[in-house]
mmCIF file of C-alpha atoms and ligand atoms in Angstrom:
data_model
loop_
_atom_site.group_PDB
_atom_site.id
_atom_site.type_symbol
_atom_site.label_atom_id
_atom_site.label_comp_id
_atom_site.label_asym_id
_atom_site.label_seq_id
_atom_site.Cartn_x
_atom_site.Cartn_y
_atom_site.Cartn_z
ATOM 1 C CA UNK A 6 -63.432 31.493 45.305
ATOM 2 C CA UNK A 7 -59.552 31.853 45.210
ATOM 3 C CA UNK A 8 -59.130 35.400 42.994
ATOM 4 C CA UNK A 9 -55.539 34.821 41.371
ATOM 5 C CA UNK A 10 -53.234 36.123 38.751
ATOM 6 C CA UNK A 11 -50.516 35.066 35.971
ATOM 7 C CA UNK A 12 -48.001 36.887 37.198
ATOM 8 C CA UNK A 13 -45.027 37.487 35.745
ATOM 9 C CA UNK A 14 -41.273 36.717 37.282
ATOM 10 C CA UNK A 15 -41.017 32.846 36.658
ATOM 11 C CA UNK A 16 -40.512 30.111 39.294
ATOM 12 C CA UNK A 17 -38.182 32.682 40.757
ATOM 13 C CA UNK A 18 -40.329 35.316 41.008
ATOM 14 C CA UNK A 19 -44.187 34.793 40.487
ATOM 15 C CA UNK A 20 -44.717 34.049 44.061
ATOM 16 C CA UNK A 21 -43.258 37.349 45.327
ATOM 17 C CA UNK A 22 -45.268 39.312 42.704
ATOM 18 C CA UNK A 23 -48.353 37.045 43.452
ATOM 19 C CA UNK A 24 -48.210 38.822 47.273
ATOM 20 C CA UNK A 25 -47.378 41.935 46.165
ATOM 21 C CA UNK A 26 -50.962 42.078 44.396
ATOM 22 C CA UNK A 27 -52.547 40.471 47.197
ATOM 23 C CA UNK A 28 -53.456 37.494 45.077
ATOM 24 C CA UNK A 29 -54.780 34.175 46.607
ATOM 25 C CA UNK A 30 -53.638 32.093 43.848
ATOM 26 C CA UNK A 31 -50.793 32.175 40.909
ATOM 27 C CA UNK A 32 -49.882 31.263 37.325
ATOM 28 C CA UNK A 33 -47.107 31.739 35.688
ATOM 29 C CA UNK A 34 -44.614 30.717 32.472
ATOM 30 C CA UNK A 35 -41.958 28.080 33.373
ATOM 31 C CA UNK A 36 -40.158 30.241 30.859
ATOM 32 C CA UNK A 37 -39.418 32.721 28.515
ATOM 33 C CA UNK A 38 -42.991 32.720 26.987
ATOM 34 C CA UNK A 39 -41.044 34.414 23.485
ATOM 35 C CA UNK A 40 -38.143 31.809 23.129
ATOM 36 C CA UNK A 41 -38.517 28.029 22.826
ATOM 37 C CA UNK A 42 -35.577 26.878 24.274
ATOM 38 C CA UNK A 43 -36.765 25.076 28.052
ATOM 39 C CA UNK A 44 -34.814 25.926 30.869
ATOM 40 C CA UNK A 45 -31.944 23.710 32.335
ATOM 41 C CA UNK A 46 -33.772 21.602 35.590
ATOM 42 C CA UNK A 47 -32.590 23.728 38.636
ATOM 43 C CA UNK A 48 -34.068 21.396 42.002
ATOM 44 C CA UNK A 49 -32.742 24.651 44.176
ATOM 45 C CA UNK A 50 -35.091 26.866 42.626
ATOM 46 C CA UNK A 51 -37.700 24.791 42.545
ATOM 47 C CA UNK A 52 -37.586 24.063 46.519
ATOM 48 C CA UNK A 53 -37.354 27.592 47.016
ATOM 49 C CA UNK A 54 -40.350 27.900 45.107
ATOM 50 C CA UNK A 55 -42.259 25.405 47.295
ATOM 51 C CA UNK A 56 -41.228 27.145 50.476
ATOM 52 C CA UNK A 57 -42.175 30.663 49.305
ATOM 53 C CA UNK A 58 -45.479 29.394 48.884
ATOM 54 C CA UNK A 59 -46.348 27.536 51.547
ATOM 55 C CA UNK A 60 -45.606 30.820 53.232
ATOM 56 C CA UNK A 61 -47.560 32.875 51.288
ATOM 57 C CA UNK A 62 -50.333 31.048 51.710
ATOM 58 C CA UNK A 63 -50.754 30.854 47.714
ATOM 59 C CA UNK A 64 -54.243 28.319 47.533
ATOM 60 C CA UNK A 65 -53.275 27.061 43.600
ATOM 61 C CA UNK A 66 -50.708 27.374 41.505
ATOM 62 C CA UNK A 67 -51.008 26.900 38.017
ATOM 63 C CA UNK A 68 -47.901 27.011 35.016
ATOM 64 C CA UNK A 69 -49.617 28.058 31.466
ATOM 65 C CA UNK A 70 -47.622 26.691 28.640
ATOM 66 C CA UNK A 71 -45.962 29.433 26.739
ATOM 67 C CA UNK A 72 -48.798 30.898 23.507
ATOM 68 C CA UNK A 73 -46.199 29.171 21.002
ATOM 69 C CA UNK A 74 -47.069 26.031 21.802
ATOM 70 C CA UNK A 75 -48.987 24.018 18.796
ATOM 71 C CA UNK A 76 -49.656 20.544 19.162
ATOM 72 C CA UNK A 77 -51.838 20.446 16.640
ATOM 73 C CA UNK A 78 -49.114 21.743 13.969
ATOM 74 C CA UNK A 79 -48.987 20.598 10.512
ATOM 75 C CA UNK A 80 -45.369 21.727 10.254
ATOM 76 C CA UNK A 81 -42.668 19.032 12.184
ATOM 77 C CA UNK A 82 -40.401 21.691 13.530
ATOM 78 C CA UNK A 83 -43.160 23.333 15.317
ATOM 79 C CA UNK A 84 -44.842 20.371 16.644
ATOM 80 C CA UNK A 85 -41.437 19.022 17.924
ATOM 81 C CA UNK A 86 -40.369 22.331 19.769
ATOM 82 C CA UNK A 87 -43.702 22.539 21.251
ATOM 83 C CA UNK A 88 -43.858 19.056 22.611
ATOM 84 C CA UNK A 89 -40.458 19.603 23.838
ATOM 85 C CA UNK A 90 -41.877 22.656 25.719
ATOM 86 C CA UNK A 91 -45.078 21.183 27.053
ATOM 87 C CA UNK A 92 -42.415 17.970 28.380
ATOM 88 C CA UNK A 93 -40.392 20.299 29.830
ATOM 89 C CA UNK A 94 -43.410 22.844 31.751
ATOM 90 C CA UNK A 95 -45.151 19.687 32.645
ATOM 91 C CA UNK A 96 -41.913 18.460 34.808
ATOM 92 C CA UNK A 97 -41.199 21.817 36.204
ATOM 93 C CA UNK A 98 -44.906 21.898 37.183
ATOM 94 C CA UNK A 99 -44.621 18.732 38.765
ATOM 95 C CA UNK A 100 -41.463 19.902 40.601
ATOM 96 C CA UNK A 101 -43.325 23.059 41.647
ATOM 97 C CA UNK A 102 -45.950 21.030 42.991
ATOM 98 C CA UNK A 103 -48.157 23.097 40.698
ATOM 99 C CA UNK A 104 -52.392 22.161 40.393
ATOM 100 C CA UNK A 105 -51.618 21.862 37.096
ATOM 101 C CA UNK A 106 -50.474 23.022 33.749
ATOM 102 C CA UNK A 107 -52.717 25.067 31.457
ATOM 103 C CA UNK A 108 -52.450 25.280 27.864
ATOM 104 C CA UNK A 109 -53.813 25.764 24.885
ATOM 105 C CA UNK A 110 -54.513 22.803 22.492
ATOM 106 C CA UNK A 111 -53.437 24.931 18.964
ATOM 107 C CA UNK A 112 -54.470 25.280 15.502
ATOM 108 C CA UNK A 113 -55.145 22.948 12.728
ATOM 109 C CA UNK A 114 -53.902 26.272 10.465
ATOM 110 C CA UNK A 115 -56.321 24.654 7.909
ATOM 111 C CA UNK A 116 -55.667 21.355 7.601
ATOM 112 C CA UNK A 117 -58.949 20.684 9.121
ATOM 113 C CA UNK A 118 -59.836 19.504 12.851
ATOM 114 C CA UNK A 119 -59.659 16.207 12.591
ATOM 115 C CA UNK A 120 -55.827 16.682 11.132
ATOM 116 C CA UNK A 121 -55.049 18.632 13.906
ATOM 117 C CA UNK A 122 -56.759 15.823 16.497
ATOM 118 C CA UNK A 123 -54.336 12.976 15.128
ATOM 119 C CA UNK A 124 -51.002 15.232 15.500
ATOM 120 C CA UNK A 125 -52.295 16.549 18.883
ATOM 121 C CA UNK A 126 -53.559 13.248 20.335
ATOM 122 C CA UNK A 127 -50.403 11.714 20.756
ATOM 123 C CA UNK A 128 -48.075 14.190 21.957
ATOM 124 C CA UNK A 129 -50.925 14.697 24.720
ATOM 125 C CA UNK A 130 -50.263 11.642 25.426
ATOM 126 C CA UNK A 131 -46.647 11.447 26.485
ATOM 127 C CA UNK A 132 -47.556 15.177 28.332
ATOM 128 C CA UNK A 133 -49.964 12.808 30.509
ATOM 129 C CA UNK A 134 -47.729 10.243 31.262
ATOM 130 C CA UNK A 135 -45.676 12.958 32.891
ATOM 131 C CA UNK A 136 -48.051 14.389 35.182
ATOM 132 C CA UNK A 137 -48.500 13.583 38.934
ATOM 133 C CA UNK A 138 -51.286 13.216 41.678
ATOM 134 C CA UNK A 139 -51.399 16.501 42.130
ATOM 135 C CA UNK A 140 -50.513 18.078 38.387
ATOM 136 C CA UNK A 141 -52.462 17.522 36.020
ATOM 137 C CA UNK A 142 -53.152 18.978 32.507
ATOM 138 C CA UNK A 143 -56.026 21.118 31.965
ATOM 139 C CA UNK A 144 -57.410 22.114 28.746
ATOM 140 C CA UNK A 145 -58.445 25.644 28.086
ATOM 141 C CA UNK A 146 -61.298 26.652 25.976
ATOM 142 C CA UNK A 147 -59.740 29.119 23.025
ATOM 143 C CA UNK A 148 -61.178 32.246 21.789
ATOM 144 C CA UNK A 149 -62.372 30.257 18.322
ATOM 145 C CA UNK A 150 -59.763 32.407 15.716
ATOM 146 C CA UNK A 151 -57.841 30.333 12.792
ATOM 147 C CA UNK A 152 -58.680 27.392 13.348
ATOM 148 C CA UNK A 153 -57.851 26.443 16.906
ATOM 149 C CA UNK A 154 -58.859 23.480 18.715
ATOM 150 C CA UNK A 155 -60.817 23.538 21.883
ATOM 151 C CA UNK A 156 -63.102 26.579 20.532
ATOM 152 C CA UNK A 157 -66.570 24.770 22.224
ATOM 153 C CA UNK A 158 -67.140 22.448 24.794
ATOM 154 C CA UNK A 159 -67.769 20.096 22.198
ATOM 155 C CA UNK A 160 -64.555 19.660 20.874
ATOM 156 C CA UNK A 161 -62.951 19.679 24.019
ATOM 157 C CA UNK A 162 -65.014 17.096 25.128
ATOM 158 C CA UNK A 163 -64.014 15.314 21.679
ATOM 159 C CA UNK A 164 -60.102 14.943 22.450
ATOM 160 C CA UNK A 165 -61.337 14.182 26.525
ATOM 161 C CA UNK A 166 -63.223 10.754 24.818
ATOM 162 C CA UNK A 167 -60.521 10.224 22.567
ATOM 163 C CA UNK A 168 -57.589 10.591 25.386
ATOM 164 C CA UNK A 169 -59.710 7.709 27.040
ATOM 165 C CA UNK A 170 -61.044 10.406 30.120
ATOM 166 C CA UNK A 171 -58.047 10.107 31.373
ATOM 167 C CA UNK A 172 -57.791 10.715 35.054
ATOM 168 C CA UNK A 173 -55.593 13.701 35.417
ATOM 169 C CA UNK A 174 -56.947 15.306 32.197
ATOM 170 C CA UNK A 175 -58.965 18.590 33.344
ATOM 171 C CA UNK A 176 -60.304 21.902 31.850
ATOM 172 C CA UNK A 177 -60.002 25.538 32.443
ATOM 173 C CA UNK A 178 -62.658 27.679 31.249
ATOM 174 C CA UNK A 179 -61.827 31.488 30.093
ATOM 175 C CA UNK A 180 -64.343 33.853 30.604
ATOM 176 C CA UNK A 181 -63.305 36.003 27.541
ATOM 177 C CA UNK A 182 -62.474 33.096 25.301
ATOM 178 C CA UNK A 183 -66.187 31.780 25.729
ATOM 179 C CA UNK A 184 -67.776 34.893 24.978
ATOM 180 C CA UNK A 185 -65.864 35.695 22.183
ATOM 181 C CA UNK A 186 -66.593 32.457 20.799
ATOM 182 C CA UNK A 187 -70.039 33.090 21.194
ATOM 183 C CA UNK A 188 -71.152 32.340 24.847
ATOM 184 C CA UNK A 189 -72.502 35.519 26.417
ATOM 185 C CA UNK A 190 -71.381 34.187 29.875
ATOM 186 C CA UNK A 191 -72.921 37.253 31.287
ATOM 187 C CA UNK A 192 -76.223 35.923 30.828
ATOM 188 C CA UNK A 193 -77.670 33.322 33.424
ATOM 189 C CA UNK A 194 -79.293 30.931 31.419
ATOM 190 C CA UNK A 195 -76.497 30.905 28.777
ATOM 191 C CA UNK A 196 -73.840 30.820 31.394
ATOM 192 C CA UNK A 197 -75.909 27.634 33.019
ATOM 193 C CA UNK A 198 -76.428 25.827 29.836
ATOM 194 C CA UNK A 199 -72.913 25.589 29.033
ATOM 195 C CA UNK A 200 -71.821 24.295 32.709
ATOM 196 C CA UNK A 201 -74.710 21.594 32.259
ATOM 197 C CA UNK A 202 -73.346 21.087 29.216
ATOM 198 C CA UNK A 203 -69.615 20.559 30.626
ATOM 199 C CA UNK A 204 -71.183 18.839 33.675
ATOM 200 C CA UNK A 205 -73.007 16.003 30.872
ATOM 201 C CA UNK A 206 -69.567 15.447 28.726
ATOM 202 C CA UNK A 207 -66.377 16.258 30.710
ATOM 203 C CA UNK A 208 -68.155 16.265 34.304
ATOM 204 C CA UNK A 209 -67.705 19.207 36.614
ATOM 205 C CA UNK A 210 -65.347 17.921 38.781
ATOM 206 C CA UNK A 211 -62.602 18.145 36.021
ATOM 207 C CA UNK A 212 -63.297 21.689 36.107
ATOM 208 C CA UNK A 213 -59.948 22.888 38.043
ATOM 209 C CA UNK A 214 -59.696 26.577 36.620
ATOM 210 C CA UNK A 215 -60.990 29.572 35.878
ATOM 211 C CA UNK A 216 -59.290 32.195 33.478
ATOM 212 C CA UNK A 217 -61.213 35.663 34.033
ATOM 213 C CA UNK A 218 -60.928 38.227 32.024
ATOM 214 C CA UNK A 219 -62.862 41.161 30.124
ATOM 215 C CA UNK A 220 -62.859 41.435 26.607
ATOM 216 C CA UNK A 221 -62.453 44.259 23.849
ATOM 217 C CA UNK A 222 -63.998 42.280 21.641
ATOM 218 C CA UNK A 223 -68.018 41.425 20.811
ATOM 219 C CA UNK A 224 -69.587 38.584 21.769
ATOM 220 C CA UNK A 225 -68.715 35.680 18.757
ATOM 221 C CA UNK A 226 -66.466 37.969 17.183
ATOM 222 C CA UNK A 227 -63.814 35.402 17.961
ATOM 223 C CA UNK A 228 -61.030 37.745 18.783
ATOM 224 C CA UNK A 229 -58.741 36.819 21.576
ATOM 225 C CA UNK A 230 -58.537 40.290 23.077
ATOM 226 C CA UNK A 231 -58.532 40.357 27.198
ATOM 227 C CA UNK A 232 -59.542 43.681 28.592
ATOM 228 C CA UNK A 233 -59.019 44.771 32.448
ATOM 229 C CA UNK A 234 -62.134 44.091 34.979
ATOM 230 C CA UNK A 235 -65.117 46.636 34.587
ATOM 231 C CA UNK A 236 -63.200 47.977 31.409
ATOM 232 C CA UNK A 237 -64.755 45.730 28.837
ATOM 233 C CA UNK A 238 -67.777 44.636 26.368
ATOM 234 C CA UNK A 239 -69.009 42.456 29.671
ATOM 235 C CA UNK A 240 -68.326 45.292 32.349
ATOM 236 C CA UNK A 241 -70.325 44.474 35.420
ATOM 237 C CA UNK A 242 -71.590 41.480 33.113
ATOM 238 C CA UNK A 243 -68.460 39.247 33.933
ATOM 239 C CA UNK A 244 -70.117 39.092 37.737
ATOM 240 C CA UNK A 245 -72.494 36.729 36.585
ATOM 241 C CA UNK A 246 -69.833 34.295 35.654
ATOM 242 C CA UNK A 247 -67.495 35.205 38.998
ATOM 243 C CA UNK A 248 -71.205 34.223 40.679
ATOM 244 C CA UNK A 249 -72.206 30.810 39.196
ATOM 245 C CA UNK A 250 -72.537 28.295 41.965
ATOM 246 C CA UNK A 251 -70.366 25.646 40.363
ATOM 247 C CA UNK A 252 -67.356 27.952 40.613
ATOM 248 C CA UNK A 253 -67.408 29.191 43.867
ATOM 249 C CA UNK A 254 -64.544 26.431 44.862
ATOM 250 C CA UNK A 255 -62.471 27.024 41.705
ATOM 251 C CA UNK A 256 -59.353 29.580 41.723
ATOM 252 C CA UNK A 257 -59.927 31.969 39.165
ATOM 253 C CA UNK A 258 -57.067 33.887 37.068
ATOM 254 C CA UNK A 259 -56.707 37.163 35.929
ATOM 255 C CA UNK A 260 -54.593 37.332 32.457
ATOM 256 C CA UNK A 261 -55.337 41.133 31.990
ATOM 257 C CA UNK A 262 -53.013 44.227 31.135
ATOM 258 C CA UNK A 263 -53.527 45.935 33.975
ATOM 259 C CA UNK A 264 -52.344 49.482 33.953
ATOM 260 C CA UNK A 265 -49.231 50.011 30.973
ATOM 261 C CA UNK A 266 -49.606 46.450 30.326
ATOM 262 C CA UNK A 267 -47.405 45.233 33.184
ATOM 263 C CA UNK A 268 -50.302 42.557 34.428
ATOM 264 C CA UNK A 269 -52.820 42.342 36.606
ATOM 265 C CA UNK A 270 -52.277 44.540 39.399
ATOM 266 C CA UNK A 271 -53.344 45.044 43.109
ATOM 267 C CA UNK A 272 -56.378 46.920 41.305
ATOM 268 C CA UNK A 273 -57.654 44.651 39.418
ATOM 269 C CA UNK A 274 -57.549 41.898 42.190
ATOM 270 C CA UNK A 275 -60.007 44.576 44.239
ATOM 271 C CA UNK A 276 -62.055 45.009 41.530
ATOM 272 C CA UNK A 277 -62.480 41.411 40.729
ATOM 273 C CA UNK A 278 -63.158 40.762 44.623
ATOM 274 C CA UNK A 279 -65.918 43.120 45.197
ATOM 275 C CA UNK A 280 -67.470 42.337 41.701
ATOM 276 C CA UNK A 281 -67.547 38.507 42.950
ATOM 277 C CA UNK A 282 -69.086 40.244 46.640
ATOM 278 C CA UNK A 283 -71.319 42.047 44.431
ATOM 279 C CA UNK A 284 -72.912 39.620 42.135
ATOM 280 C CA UNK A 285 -73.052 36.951 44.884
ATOM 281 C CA UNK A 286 -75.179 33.681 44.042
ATOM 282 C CA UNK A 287 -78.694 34.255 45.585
ATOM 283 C CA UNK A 288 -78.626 38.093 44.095
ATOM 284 C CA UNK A 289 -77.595 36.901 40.678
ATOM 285 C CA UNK A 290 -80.993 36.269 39.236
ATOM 286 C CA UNK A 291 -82.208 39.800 40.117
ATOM 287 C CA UNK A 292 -78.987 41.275 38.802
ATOM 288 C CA UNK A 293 -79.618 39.794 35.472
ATOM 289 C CA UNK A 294 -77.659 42.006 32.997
ATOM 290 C CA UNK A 295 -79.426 44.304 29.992
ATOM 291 C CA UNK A 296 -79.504 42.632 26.569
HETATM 292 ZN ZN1 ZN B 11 -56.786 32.304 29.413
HETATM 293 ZN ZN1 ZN B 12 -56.861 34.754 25.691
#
């Protein structure tokens, strides 16, 4: 397992932060994550970016869409600007030679999922159409609050049929956004009944990414709140997800604080790697968790 981080800095400096940490893999914003405006195409930067890399010895890269992104939008303005964002981080991702773009689908804000499905569905679309061999779009599931898309496997697997499986169409699984949305993923059997579940509708081997992250809030409590590793409701929990045998391949993120909120930090890449060392496979069952 590749133990990662989104790390802040851009295309210009995620890398350099990435081996600061001691991370083996990277995400980061394309840009500003608080503005919508895309960045002007800049080929130098983006060739530097491929070098640095290849010399770090970064194992995945991923590019997150920026949290204002709603393709699922009721209201044109918003829709347009975000579609105009997703364009633009899907073709900087493809110039990055990222493993993909990660984002999150959006929210119906009420005008019910199936609304939110027709506005989505086609803008997902032309965000395909731009993606390459190696970058592809992955899906992540959300935490389940105001009526996002993409809160179960179900529904995720919903706009997967309706975008025809298409073949660079993946998913990213968060560790916090499944248990707050009512998955204790620090229990076994319910951490193995959703990846069967995943494995029978999407299939496993569009599984490309892991987000992994604590949580401050309960389990189902649907509150997208990301606490540092060991700090949180799962504590030593969250090993049993680092630990399933159908991730062990997978890079998996960190999207925590850290310490004064500057991101994950050399730290919590430790912690997450002994954790992982810790709650290896074959010891998992014996390591079940209390409750
Ligand atoms: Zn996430
Ligand atoms: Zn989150």
């Amino acid at each position: 397992m590749l133990i990662g981080a989104h790390c802040s800095g851009g295309v210009k400096g995620a890398v350099d932060k990435a081996v600061e940490i001691g991370a083996d893999a990277v995400q980061l914003f394309t840009q500003s994550p608080r503005t919508w405006r895309p960045p002007n195409p800049d080929p130098e930067t983006y060739e530097r970016f491929r070098a640095r890399r290849e010399e770090a010895g970064l194992g995945a890269v991923f590019c997150h869409a920026i949290y204002l992104v709603n393709l699922a939008a009721p209201n044109d303005d918003v829709y347009e600007k975000s579609l105009a964002s997703m364009r633009s981080t899907m073709e900087i991702a493809c110039a990055i030679e990222a493993d993909g773009v990660v984002f999150h689908v959006g929210s119906h804000l009420g005008s019910g999922f199936e609304h939110g499905l027709e506005r989505a569905l086609p803008a997902l679309e032309q965000v395909l159409e731009r993606c390459s061999e190696r970058t592809w779009l992955l899906m992540e599931n959300s935490a389940g609050a105001g009526g996002t898309i993409g809160r179960s496997l179900e529904e995720l697997a919903t706009l997967f049929e309706r975008l025809d499986r298409h073949p660079r169409l993946g998913v990213c699984l968060d560790s916090c956004h499944l248990f707050v949305s009512g998955v204790d993923v620090t229990d076994p059997a319910a951490l193995d009944e959703v990846v069967e579940s995943l494995d029978g509708s999407i299939g496993l081997d569009r599984l490309r990414c892991l987000h992994v992250n604590d949580s401050k809030a309960p389990l189902g409590s649907n509150r997208d709140r990301h606490e540092n590793i060991l700090e949180g409701v799962m504590g030593e929990g969250l090993g049993t997800f680092l630990a399933h045998p159908a991730f062990q391949e997978l890079p998996a993120i960190l999207e925590v604080a850290g310490l004064d909120n500057r991101g994950p930090n050399a730290d919590e890449i430790r912690k997450t790697r002994e954790l992982h060392a810790r709650s290896a496979p074959t010891k998992r069952r014996a390591r079940r968790p209390k409750g």
